[in-house]
Tab-separated table of C-alpha atoms and ligand atoms in Angstrom:
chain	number	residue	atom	x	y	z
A	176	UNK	CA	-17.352	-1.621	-1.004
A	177	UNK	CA	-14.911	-4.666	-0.361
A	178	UNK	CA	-12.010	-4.323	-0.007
A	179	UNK	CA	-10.317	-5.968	-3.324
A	180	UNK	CA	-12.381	-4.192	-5.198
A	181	UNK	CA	-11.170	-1.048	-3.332
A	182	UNK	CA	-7.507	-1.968	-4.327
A	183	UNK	CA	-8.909	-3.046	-7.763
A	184	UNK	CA	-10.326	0.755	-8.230
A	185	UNK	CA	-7.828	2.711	-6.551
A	186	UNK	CA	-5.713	4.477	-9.246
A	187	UNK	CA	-3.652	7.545	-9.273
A	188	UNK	CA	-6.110	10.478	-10.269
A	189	UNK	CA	-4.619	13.903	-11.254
A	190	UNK	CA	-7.979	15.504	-12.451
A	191	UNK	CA	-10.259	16.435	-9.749
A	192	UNK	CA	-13.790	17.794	-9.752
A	193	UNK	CA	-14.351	21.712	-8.342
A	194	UNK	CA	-16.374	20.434	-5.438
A	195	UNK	CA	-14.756	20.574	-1.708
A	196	UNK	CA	-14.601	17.131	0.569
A	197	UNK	CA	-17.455	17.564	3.525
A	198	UNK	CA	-15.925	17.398	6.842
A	199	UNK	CA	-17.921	14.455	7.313
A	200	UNK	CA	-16.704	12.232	4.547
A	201	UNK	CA	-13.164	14.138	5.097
A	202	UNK	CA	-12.863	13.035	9.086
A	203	UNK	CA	-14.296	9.573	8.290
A	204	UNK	CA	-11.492	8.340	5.604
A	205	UNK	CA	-8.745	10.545	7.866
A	206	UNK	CA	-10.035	8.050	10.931
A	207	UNK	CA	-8.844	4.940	8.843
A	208	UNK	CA	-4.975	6.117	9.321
A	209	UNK	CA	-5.320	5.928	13.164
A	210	UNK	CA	-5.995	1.975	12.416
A	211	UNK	CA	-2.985	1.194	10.345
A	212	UNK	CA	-0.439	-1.082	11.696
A	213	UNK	CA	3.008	0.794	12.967
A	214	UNK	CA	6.396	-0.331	14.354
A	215	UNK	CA	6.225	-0.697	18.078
A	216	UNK	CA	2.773	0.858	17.518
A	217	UNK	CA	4.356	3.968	17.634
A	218	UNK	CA	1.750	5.457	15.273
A	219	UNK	CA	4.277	7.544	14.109
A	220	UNK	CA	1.860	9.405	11.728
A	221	UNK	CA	1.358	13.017	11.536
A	222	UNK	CA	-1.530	14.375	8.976
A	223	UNK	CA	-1.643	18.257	8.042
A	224	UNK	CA	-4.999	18.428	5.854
A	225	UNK	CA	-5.029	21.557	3.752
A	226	UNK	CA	-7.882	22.877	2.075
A	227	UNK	CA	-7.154	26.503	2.105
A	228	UNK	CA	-6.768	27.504	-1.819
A	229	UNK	CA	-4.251	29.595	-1.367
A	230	UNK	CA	-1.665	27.078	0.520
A	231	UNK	CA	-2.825	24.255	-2.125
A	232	UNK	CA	-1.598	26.401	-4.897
A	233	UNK	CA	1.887	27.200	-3.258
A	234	UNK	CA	2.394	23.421	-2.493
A	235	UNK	CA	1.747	23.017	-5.972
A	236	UNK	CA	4.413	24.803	-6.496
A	237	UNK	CA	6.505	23.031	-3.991
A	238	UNK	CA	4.910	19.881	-5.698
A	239	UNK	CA	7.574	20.873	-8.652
A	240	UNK	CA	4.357	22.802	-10.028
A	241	UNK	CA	2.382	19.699	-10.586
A	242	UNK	CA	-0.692	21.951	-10.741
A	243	UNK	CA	-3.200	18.775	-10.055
A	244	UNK	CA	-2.107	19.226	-6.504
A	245	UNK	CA	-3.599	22.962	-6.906
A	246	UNK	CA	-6.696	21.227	-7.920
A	247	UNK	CA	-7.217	18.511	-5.385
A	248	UNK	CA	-10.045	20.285	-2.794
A	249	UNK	CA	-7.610	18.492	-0.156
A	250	UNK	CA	-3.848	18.376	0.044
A	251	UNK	CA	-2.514	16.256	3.052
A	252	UNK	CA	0.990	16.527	3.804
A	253	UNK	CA	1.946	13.165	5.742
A	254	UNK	CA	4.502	13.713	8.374
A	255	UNK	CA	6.637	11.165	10.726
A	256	UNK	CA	8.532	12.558	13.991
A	257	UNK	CA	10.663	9.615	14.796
A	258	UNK	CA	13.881	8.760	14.087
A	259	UNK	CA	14.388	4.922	14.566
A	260	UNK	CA	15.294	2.574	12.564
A	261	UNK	CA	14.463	-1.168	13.036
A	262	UNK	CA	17.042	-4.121	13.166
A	263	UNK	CA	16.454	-4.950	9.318
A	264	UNK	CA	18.153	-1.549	8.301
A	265	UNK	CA	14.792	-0.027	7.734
A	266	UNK	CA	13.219	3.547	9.576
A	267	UNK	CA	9.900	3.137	11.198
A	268	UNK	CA	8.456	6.681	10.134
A	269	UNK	CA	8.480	6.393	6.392
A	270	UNK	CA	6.615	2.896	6.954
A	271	UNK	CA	4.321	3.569	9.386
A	272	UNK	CA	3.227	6.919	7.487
A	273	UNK	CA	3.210	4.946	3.682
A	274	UNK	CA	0.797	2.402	5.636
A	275	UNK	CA	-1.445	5.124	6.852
A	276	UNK	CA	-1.280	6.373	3.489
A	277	UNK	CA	-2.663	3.372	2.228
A	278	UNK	CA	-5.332	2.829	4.456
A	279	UNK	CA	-6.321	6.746	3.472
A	280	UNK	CA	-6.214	6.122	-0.038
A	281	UNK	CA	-7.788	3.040	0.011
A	282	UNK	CA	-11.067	4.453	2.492
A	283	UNK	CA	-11.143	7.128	-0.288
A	284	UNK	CA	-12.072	5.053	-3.024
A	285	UNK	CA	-14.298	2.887	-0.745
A	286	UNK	CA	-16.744	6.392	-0.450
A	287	UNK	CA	-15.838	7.438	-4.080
A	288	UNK	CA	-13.186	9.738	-4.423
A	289	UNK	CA	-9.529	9.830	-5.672
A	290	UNK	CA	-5.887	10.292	-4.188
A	291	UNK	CA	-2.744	10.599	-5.911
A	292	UNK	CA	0.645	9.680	-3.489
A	293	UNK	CA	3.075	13.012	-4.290
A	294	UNK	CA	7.145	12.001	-3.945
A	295	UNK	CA	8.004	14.986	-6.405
A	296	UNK	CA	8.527	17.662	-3.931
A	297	UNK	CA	10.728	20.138	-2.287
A	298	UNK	CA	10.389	19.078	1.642
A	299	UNK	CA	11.562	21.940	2.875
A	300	UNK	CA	9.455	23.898	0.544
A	301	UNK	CA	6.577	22.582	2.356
A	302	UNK	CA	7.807	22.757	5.899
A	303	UNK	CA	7.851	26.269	5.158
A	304	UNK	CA	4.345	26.944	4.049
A	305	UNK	CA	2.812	24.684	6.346
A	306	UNK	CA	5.282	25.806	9.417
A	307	UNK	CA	6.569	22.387	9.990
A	308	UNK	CA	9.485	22.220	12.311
A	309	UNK	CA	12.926	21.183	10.610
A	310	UNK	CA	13.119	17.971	12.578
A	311	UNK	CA	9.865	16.938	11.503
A	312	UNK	CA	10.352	14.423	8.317
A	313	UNK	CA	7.920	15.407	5.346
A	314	UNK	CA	7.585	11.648	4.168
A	315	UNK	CA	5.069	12.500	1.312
A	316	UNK	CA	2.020	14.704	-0.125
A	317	UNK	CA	-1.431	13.067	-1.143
A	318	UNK	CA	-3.826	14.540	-2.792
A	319	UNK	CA	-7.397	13.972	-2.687
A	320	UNK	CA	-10.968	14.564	-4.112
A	321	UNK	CA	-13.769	13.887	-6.526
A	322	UNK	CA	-12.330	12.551	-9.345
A	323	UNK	CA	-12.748	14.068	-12.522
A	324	UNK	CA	-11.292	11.511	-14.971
A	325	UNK	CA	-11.467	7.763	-15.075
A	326	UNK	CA	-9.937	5.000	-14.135
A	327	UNK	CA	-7.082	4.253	-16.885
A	328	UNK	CA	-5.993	0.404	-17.403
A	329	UNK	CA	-3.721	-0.556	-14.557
A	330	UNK	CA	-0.381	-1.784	-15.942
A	331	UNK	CA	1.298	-3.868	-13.344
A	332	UNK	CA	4.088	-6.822	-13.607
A	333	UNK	CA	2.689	-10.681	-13.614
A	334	UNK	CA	2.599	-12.582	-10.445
A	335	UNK	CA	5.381	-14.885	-11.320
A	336	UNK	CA	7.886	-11.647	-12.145
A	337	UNK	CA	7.262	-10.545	-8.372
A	338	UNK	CA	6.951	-13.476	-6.617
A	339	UNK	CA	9.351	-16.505	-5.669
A	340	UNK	CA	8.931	-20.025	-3.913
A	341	UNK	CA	11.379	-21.000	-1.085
A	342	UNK	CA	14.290	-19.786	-2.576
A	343	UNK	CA	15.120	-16.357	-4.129
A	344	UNK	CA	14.848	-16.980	-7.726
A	345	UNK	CA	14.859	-13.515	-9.922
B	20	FMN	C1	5.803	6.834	-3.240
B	20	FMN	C2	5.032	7.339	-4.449
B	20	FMN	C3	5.316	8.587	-4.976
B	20	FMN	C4	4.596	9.065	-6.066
B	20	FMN	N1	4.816	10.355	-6.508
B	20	FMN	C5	4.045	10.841	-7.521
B	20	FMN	C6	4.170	12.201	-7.928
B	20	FMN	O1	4.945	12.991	-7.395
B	20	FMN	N2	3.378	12.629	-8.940
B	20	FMN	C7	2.460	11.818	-9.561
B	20	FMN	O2	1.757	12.283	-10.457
B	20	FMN	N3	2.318	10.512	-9.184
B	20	FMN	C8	3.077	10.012	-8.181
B	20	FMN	N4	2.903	8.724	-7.757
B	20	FMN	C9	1.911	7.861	-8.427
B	20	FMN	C10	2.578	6.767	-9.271
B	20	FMN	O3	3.067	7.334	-10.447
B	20	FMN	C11	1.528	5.674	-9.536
B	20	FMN	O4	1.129	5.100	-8.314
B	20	FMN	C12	2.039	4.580	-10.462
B	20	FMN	O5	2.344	5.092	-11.738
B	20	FMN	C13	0.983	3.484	-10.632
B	20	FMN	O6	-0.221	4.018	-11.120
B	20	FMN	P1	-1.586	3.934	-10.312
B	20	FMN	O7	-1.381	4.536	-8.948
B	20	FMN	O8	-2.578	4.725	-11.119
B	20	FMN	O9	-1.975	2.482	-10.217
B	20	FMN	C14	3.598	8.245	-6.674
B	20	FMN	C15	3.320	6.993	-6.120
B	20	FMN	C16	4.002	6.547	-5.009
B	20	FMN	C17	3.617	5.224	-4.400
């Protein structure tokens, strides 16, 4: 699939189908994270992949009970270790993992499946089930799978609302 069209497809899904990721398919959109671009190329990106039932239902819980999250076959809580922050005011971690994210999400839909990015959550909910050390910065959950539903249509602000020529205009 190209690549617009991957953006073009890529939607938040929260209804997945009962059928678990292969490891293939699973290792192959995981491997697209290693390539995203990072501060310093720190890669500071850190991936726990859950599939255990179980553990997906109690970060459900820990998802504020969004039970989709129970659903997804795959639950992949992404982690950064660092603490810098760059000369624009700005931490590396949260960046370099949201990039990763992308890249995941994005790979996903390019072999058919579905992610949803997860904010709502309890962080140290999470470090607890998935014994994640305290210093260790849950930046978000994604969940991922076959999607169940379809594609719904994408509401998103004109280009001239987001975007400004030479001078900030808004
Ligand atoms: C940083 C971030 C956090 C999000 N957290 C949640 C969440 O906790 N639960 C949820 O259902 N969707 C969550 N979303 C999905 C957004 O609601 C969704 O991306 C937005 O409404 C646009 O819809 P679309 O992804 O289908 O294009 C999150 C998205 C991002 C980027």
């Amino acid at each position: 699939m190209e690549l617009l069209d991957a953006v073009k497809k890529r939607y938040s899904c929260r209804a997945y189908q009962d059928k678990p990721v292969d490891e293939t398919t699973l290792n192959k959109i995981l491997d697209v994270a290693r390539l995203a671009p990072s501060a310093k190329n720190f890669q500071d990106w850190r991936f726990v992949v859950v599939t255990d039932k179980q553990t997906r239902a109690e970060l459900s819980i820990a998802a504020a009970n969004q039970a989709f999250v129970a659903q997804a076959p795959v639950v992949i809580a992404c982690c950064s270790t660092i603490n810098h922050w760059m000369r624009c005011g700005q931490p590396t971690g949260s960046i370099d993992v949201a990039i990763a994210m992308e890249h995941i999400a994005l790979a996903a839909v390019s072999l058919g499946l579905a992610t949803c990015w997860i904010g709502s959550f309890f962080p140290d909910e999470v470090r607890k089930i998935l014994h994640i050390p305290t210093h260790i910065h849950v930046v978000e959950l994604l969940t991922l799978g076959w999607p169940a539903d379809k594609q719904p249509e994408m509401k998103r602000l004109p280009l001239d609302a987001i975007v400004c020529r030479e001078k900030w205009a808004f």
